[in-house]
Coordinates of C-alpha atoms in Angstrom, one line a residue:
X1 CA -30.6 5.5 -32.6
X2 CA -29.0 3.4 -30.0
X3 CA -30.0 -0.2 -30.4
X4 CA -31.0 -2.4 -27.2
X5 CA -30.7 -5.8 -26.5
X6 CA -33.5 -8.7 -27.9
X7 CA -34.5 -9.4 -25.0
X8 CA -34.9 -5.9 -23.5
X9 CA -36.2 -4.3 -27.1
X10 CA -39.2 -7.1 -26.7
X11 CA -40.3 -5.9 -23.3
X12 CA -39.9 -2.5 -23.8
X13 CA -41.8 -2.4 -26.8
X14 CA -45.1 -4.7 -25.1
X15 CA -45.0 -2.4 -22.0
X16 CA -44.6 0.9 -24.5
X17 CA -42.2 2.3 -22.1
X18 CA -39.3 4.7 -22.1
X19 CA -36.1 1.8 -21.3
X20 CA -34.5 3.8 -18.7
X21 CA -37.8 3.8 -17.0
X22 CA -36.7 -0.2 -16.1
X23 CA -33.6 1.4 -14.1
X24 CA -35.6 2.6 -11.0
X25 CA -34.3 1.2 -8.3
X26 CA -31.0 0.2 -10.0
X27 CA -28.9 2.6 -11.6
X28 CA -29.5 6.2 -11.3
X29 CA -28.0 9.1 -13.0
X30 CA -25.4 11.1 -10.5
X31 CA -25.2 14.6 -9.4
X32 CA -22.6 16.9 -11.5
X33 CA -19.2 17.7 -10.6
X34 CA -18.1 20.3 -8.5
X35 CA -14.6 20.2 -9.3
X36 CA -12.3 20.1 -12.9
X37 CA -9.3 18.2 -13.9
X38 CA -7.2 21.3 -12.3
X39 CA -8.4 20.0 -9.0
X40 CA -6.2 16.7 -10.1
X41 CA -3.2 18.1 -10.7
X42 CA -0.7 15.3 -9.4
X43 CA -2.6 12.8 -11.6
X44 CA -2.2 14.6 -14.9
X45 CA 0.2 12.4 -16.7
X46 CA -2.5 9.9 -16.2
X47 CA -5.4 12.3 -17.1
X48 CA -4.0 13.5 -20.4
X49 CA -4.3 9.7 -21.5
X50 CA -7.8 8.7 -19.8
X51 CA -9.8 11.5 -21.0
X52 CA -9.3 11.6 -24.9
X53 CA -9.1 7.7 -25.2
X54 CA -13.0 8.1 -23.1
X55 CA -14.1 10.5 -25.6
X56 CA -13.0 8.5 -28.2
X57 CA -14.1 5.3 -27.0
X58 CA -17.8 7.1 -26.5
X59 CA -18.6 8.0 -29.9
X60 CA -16.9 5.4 -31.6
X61 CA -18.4 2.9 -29.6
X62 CA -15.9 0.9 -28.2
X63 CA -16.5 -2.5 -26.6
X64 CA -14.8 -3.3 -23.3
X65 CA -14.0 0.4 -21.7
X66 CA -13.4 -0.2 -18.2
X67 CA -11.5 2.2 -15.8
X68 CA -10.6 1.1 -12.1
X69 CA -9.7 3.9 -9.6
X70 CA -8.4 2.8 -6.0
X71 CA -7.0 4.5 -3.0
X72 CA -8.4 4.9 0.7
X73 CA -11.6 6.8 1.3
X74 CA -12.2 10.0 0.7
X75 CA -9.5 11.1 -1.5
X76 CA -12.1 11.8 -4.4
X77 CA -12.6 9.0 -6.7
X78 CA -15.9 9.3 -6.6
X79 CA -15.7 13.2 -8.0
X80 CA -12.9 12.1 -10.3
X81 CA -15.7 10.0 -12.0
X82 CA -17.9 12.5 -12.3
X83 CA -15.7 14.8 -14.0
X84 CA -14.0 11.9 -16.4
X85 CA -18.2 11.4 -17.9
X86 CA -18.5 15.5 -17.8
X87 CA -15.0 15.6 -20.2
X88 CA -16.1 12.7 -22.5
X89 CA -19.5 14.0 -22.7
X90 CA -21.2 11.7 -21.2
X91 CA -23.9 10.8 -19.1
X92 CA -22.8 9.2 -15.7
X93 CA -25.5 6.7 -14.0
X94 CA -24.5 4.9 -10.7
X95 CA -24.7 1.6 -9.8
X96 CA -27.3 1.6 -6.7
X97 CA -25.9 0.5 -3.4
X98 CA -29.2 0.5 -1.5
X99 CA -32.6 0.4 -2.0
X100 CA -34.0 1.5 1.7
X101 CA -31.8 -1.6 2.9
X102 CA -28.3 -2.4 1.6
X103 CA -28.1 -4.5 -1.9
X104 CA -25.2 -7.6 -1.9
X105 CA -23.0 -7.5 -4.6
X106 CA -24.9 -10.2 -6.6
X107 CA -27.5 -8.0 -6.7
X108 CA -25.7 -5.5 -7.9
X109 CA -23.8 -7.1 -10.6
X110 CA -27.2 -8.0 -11.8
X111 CA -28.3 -3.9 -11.7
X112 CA -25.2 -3.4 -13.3
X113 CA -25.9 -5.7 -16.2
X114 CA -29.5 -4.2 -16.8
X115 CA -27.9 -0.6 -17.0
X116 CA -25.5 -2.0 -19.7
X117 CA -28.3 -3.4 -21.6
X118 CA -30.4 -0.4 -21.2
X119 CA -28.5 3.3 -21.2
X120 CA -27.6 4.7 -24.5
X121 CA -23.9 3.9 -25.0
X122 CA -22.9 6.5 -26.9
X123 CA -24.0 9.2 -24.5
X124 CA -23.1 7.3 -21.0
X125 CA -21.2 6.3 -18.7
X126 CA -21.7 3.7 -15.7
X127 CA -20.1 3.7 -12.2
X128 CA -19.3 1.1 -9.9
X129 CA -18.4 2.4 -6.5
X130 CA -17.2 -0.1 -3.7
X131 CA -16.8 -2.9 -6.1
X132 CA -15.4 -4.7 -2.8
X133 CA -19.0 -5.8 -2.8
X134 CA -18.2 -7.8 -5.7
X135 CA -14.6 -8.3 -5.9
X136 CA -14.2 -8.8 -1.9
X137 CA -12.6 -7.0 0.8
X138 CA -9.1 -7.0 1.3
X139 CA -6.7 -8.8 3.5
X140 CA -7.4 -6.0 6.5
X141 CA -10.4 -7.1 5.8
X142 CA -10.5 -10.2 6.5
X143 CA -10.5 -11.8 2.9
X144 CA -14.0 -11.6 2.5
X145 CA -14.6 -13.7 -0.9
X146 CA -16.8 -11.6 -3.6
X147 CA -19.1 -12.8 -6.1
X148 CA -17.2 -12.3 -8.9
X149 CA -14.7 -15.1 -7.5
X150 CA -17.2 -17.4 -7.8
X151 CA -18.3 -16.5 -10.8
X152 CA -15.0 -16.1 -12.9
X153 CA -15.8 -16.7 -16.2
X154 CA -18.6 -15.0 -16.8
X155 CA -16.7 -11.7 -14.7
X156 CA -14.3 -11.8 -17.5
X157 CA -16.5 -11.6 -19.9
X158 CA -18.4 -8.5 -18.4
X159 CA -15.2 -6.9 -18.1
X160 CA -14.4 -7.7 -21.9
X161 CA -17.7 -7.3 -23.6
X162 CA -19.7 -4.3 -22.4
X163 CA -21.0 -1.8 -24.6
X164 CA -21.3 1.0 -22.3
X165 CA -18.2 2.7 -20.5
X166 CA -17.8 1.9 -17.2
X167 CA -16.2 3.3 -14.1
X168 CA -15.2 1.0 -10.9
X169 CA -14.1 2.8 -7.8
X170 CA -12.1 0.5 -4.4
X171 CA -10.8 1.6 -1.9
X172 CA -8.3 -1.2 -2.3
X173 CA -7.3 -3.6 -4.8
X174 CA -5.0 -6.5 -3.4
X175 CA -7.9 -8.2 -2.8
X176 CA -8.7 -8.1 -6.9
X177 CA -7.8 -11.9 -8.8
X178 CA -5.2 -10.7 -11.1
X179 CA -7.1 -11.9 -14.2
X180 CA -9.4 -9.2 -13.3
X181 CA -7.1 -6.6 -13.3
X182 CA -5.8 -7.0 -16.6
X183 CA -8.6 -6.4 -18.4
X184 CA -9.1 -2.8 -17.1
X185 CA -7.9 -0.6 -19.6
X186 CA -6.6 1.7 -17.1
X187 CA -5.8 1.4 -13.4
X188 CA -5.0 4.5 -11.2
X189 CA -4.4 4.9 -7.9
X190 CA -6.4 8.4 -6.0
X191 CA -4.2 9.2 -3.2
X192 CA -4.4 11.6 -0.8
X193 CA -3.2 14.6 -2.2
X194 CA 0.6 16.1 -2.3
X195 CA 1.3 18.4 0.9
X196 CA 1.5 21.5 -1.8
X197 CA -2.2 20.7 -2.9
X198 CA -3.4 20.1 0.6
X199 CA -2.3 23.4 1.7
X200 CA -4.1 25.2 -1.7
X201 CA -7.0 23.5 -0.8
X202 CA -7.4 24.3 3.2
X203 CA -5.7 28.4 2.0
X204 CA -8.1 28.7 -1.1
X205 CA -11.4 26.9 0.3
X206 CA -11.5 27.1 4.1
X207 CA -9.9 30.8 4.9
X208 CA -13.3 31.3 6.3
X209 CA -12.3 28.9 9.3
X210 CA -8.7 28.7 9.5
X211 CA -5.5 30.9 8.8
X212 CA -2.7 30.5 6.5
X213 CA -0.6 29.5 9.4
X214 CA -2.8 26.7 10.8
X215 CA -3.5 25.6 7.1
X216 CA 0.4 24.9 6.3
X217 CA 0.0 23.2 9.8
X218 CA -2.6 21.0 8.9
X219 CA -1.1 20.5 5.3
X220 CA 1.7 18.4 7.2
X221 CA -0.4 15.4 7.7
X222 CA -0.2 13.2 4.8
X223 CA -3.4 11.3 5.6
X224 CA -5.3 14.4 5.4
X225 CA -7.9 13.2 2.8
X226 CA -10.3 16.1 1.3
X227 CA -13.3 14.6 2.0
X228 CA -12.2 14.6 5.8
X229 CA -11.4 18.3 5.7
X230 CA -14.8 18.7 3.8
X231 CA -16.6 17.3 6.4
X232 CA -15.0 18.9 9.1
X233 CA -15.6 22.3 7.9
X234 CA -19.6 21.8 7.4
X235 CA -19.6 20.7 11.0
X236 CA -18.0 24.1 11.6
X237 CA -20.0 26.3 9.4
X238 CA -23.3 24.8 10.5
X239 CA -22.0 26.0 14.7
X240 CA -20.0 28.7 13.6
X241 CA -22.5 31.6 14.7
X242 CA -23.0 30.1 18.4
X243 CA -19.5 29.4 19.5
X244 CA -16.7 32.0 20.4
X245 CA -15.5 34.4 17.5
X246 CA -11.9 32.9 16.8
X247 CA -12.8 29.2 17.6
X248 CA -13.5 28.2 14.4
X249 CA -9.9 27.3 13.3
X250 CA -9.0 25.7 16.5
X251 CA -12.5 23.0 16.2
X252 CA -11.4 22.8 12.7
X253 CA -8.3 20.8 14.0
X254 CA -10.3 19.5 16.3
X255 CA -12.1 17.4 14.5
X256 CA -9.9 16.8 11.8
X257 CA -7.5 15.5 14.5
X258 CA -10.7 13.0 16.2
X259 CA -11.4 11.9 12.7
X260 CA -7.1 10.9 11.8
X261 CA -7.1 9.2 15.1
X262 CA -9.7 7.4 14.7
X263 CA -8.2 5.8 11.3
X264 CA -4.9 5.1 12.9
X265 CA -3.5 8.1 12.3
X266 CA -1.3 10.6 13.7
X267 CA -3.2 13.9 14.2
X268 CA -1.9 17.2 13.3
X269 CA -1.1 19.0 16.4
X270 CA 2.5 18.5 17.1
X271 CA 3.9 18.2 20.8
X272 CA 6.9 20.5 22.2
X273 CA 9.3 17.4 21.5
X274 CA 8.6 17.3 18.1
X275 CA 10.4 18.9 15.2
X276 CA 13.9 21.1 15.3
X277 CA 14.5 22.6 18.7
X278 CA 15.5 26.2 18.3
X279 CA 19.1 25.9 19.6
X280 CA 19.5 23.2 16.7
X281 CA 22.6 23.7 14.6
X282 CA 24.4 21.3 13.1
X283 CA 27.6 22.4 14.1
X284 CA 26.8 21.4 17.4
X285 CA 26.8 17.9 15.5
X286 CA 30.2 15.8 15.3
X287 CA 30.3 14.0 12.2
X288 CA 32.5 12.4 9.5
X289 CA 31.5 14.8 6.7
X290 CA 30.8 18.5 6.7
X291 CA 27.4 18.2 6.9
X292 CA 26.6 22.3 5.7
X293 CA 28.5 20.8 2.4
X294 CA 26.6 17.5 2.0
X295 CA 23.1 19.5 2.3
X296 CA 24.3 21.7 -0.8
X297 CA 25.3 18.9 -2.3
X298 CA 21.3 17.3 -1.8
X299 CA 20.1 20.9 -2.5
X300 CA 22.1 20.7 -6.1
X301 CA 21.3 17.1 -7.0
X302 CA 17.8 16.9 -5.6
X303 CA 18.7 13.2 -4.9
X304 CA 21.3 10.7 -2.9
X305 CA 21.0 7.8 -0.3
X306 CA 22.4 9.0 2.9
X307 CA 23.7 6.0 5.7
X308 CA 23.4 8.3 9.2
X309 CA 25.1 5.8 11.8
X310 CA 26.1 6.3 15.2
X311 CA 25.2 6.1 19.2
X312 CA 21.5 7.5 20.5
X313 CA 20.7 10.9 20.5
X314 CA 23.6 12.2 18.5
X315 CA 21.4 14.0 16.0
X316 CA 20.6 11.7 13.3
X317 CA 17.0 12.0 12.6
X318 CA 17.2 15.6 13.7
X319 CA 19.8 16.3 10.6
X320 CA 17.5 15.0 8.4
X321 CA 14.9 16.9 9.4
X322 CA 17.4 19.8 8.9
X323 CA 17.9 19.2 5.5
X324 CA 14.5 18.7 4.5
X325 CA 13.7 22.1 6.4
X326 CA 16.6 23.8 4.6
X327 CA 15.6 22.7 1.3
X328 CA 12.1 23.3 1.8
X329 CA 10.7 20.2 1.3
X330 CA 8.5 18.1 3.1
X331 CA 10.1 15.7 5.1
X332 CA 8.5 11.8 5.6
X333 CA 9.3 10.4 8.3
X334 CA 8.9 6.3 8.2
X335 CA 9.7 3.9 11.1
X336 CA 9.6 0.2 11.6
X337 CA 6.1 0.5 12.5
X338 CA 4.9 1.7 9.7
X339 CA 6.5 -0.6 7.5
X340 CA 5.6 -4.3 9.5
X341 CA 2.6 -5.6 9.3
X342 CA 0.9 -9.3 10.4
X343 CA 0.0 -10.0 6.9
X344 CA 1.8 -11.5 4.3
X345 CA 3.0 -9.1 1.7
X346 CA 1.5 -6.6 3.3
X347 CA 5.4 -5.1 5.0
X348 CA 6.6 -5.0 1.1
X349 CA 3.3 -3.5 0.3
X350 CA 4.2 -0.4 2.7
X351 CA 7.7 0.1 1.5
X352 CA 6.9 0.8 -1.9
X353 CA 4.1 3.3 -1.0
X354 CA 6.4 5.1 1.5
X355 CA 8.9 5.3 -1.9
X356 CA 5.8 6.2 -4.0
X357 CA 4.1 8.7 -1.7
X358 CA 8.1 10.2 -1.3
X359 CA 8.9 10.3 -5.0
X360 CA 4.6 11.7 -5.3
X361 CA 5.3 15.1 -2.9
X362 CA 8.7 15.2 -3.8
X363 CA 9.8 14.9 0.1
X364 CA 13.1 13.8 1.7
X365 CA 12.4 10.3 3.0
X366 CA 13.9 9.6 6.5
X367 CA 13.3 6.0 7.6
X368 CA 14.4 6.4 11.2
X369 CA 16.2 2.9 13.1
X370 CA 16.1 1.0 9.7
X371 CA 18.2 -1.6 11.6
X372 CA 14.8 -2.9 12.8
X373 CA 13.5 -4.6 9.7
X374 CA 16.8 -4.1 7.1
X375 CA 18.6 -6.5 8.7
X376 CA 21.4 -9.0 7.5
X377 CA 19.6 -11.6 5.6
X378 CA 22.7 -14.1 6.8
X379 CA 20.8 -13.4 9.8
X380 CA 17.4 -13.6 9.0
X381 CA 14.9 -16.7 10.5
X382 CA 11.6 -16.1 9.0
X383 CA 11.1 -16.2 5.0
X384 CA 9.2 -13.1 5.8
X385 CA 12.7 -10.9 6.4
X386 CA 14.7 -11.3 3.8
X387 CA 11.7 -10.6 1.3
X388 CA 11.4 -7.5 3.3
X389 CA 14.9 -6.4 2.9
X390 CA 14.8 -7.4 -1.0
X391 CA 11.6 -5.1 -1.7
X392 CA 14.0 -2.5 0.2
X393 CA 16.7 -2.5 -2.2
X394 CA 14.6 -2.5 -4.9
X395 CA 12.6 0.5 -4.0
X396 CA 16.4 2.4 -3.0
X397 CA 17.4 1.3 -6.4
X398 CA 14.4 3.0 -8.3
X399 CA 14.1 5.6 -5.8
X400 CA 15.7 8.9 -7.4
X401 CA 14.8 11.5 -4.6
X402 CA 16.4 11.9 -1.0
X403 CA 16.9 9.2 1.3
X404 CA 17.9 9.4 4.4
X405 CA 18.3 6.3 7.0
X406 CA 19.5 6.3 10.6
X407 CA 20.4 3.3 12.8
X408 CA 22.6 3.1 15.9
X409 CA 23.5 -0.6 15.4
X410 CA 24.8 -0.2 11.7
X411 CA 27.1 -3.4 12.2
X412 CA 23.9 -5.1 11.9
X413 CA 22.5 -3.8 8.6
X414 CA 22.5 -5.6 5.7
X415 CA 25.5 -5.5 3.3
X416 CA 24.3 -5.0 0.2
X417 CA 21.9 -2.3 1.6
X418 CA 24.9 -0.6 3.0
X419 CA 26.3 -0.4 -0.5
X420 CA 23.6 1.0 -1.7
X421 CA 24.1 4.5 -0.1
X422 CA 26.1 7.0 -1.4
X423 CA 27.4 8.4 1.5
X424 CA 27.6 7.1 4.8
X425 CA 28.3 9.4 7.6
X426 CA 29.6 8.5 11.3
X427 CA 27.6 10.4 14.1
X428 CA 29.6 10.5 17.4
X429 CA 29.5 11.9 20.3
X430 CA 30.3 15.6 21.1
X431 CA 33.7 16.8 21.1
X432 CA 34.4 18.9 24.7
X433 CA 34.5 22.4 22.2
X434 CA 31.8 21.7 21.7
X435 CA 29.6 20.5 24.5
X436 CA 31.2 23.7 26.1
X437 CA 29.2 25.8 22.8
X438 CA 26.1 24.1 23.5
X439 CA 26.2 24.4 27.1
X440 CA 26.4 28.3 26.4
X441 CA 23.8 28.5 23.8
X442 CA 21.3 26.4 26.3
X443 CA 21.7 28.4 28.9
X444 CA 21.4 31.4 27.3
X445 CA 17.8 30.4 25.9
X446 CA 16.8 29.3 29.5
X447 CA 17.9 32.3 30.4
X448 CA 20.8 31.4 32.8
X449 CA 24.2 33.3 33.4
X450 CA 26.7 32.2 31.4
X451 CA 29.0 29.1 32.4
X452 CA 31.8 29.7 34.1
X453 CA 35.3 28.2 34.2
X454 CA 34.1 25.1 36.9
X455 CA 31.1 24.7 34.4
X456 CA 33.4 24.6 31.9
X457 CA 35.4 21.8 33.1
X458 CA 32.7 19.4 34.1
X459 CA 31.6 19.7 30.7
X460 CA 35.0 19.0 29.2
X461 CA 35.0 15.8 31.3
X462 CA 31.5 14.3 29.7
X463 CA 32.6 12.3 27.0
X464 CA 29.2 10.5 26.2
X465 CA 27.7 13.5 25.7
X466 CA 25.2 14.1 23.0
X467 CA 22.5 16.9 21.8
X468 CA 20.1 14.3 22.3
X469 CA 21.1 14.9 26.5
X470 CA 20.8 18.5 26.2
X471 CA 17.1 18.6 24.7
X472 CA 16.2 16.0 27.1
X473 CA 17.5 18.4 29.7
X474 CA 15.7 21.0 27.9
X475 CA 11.8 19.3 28.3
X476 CA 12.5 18.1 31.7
X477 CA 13.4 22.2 32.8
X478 CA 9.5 22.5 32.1
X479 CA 8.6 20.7 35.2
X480 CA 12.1 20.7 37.0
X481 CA 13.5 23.7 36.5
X482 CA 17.1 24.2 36.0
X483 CA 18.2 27.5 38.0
X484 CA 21.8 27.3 37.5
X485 CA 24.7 26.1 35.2
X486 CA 25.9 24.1 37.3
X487 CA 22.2 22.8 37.6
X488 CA 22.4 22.5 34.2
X489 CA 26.0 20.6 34.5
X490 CA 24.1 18.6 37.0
X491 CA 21.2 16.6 35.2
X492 CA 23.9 16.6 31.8
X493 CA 26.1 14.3 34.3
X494 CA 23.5 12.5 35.4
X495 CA 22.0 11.9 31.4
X496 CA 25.8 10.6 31.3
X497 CA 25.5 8.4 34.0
X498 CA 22.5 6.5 32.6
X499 CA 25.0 5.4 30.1
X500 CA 27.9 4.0 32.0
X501 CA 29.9 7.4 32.2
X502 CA 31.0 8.1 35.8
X503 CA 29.3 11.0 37.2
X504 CA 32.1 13.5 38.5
X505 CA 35.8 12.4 36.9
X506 CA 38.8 11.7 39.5
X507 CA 41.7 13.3 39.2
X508 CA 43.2 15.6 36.5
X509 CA 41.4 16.8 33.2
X510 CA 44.1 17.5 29.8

């Protein structure tokens, strides 16, 4: 017999009424699961320890019990919960949020202390979703303060003393005080899922709407959140009689796209200009290492921090696409803009998810120009920098997968982060052999004649040449079509001339 509260046990017993009949309005108990642990696969390390030290904790009574699970909407917290109560037996009532209008957070604290006082708790659970309405909202938030700030003392001791086991779902926690976070027994972070689970789920749940092909498409978007895809699809089933047979899959990604861009995100559908062209090969690279042998060598090891330096458009974010593509693994592609933000800490912040979401999927992490923000510190004018570049080193340090940074001003990278990679490889520009290859291969796939010997030597005579020219050649031959070599030899020159290379060489070629 679970044993209430004074103060609640007197009411109860003058009203003669059942105690969770004081909840309406409050707390409710929640729908069941419609997943398992399975579903959670890339959280299991975390899972084998949570869900024993709940069931434990529920029938021995344990004061205390308090569980915080982050990470940006829609990534499933709010099932995770569900299932956690279903594996420790429990009961799981929810916090209300509204009541017909929306309840503040003091309110809500207050619900949450009646359902402490009033559920059995040896057979239940309690969750608190969106605890920014008590804890406050985040710094892209604006810093709104919460009413457990302002009410410390007696936060700690909620967090310390109650009887039932308790859930708390954010979206983000760097607005949390730190001497709230301690006192959750357990912290983990929901994130979207890895690229392999996204692609089960859209394959194994959605093949109704959408082939394998545009699911591994879709699967490429690491902000594809499953409550996104969820919704997506029920907007589809619910139209999918009165539109076109076949057009299911393509307003599938159509609405997943709308919804990415409208969080900041890229969408899934990939332009002509990104990804590997099909002539790419990197022997039509020139480099300072063999750079067949160093991807065997990644292949082997599954880890190493690769330097790729050199001038524009000499294939150094395309080689690490390469490798990723050759070792078939998912490649993450970071650039400054993902890493700087206006806030403070918030830059550092990024870094170490970019190393956390890499090390997560298990992808090849290329942080393309990472002369913009891993600059010199010798250099550096604002505070801001140099703490930047230290979180940097200390992620590459930890960091045991593939890494692979590009910059073409190297001379301006800072030194110790330089030492910090393995292998640093010189990308130059192409050697006459073989912008003479490449000038073959490209005009066999735009299905020209082949070059011939006064091709041949206008070619020889570029020596700022670089793949980068020839795929820019490439996308402009949709609009301005080449008809010709020599119309092909034609815009190459004039790519060259854009850098300071004369356009047609005087006098003799060796």
């Amino acid at each position: 017999m679970e044993v209430l509260s004074p103060r609640f046990a007197q009411l109860i017993a003058a009203e003669n009424a059942e105690p969770l009949s004081f909840l309406s309005g409050t707390a409710r108990a929640t729908s069941p699961a419609t997943l398992m642990l399975a579903d959670y696969p890339y959280l299991a390390e975390s899972l084998r320890i949570l869900v024993p030290y709940l069931r434990e904790s529920r029938s021995s009574g344990r004061a205390g019990v308090n569980v915080l699970l982050h990470g940006v909407p829609g990534t499933g917290k709010t099932q995770l919960a569900k299932i956690l109560a279903r594996e420790a037996g429990g009961t799981l009532f929810e916090v209300a949020s509204e009541d017909g209008d929306p309840i503040s957070g003091e309110r809500r604290l207050r619900a949450y202390s009646l359902a402490q006082n009033l559920v059995p708790a040896r057979s239940s659970m309690i969750l608190f979703d969106e605890v920014e309405d008590v804890f406050g909202e985040s710094r892209s938030e604006g810093w709104r303060r919460g009413s457990a700030q302002s009410r410390k003392a007696w936060m700690n001791r909620v967090l310390e003393e109650n009887r039932v086991p308790a859930l708390w779902l954010a979206n983000g926690i760097d607005a949390l005080d730190h001497a709230f976070l301690r006192r959750f027994v357990m912290v983990i972070e929901v994130p979207v899922p890895p690229r392999r689970e996204r692609e089960r789920l859209l394959k194994e749940r959605y093949a109704d709407l959408i082939d394998d092909r545009r699911a591994s498409q879709l699967a490429q978007s690491g902000d594809l959140a499953p409550a996104l895809i969820s919704r997506a699809a029920d907007t589809v089933r619910f139209i999918k009689e009165r539109v076109d047979p076949g057009m299911a899959g393509e307003a599938f990604q159509l609405l997943i796209d709308g919804a990415l861009r409208a969080q900041g995100h890229a969408p899934t559908r990939k332009g002509e200009g990104v990804g590997l062209p099909t002539t790419y090969d990197p022997a039509f690279i020139r480099a300072s290492a063999d750079l067949a042998a160093v991807a065997q060598g990644l292949g082997r090891t599954k880890s190493g921090r690769l330097c790729l330096y050199g001038p524009p458009g000499t294939g150094k974010t395309a080689y690490g696409q390469w490798v990723a593509e050759t070792l078939g693994l998912p490649c993450h592609v970071q650039r400054a803009s993902d890493f700087l933000s206006k806030w403070v800490g918030e830059s550092e912040r990024n870094v170490a998810k970019a190393f956390s979401a890499a090390t997560r999927e298990g992808a090849v992490l290329l942080i393309d120009e990472v002369d913009s923000f891993l600059r010199d510190r010798r250099r550096s004018e604002y505070a801001w920098e140099t703490t930047l570049v230290n979180e940097m080193l200390t992620q590459m340090e930890a960091f045991n997968g593939i890494l692979i940074a590009t910059t073409n001003l190297a001379e301006v990278v800072d030194t110790a982060a330089l030492r910090r990679f393995d292998l640093k490889v010189k990308f130059d520009y192409l050697a006459p052999v073989q912008s003479a290859q490449l000038l073959e291969r490209h005009c066999a796939v735009l299905g020209l004649p082949t070059p011939g010997a006064e091709e041949d030597r206008r070619i020889h005579a570029l020596t700022r040449l670089t793949p980068g020219d020839f795929a820019a050649v490439s996308r402009q031959h949709r609009f301005q079509p080449v008809t010709s070599p020599a119309g092909l030899v034609d815009a190459l020159e004039a790519e060259c001339a854009l850098k300071g290379e004369a356009k047609r060489p005087i006098g003799f070629i060796h």
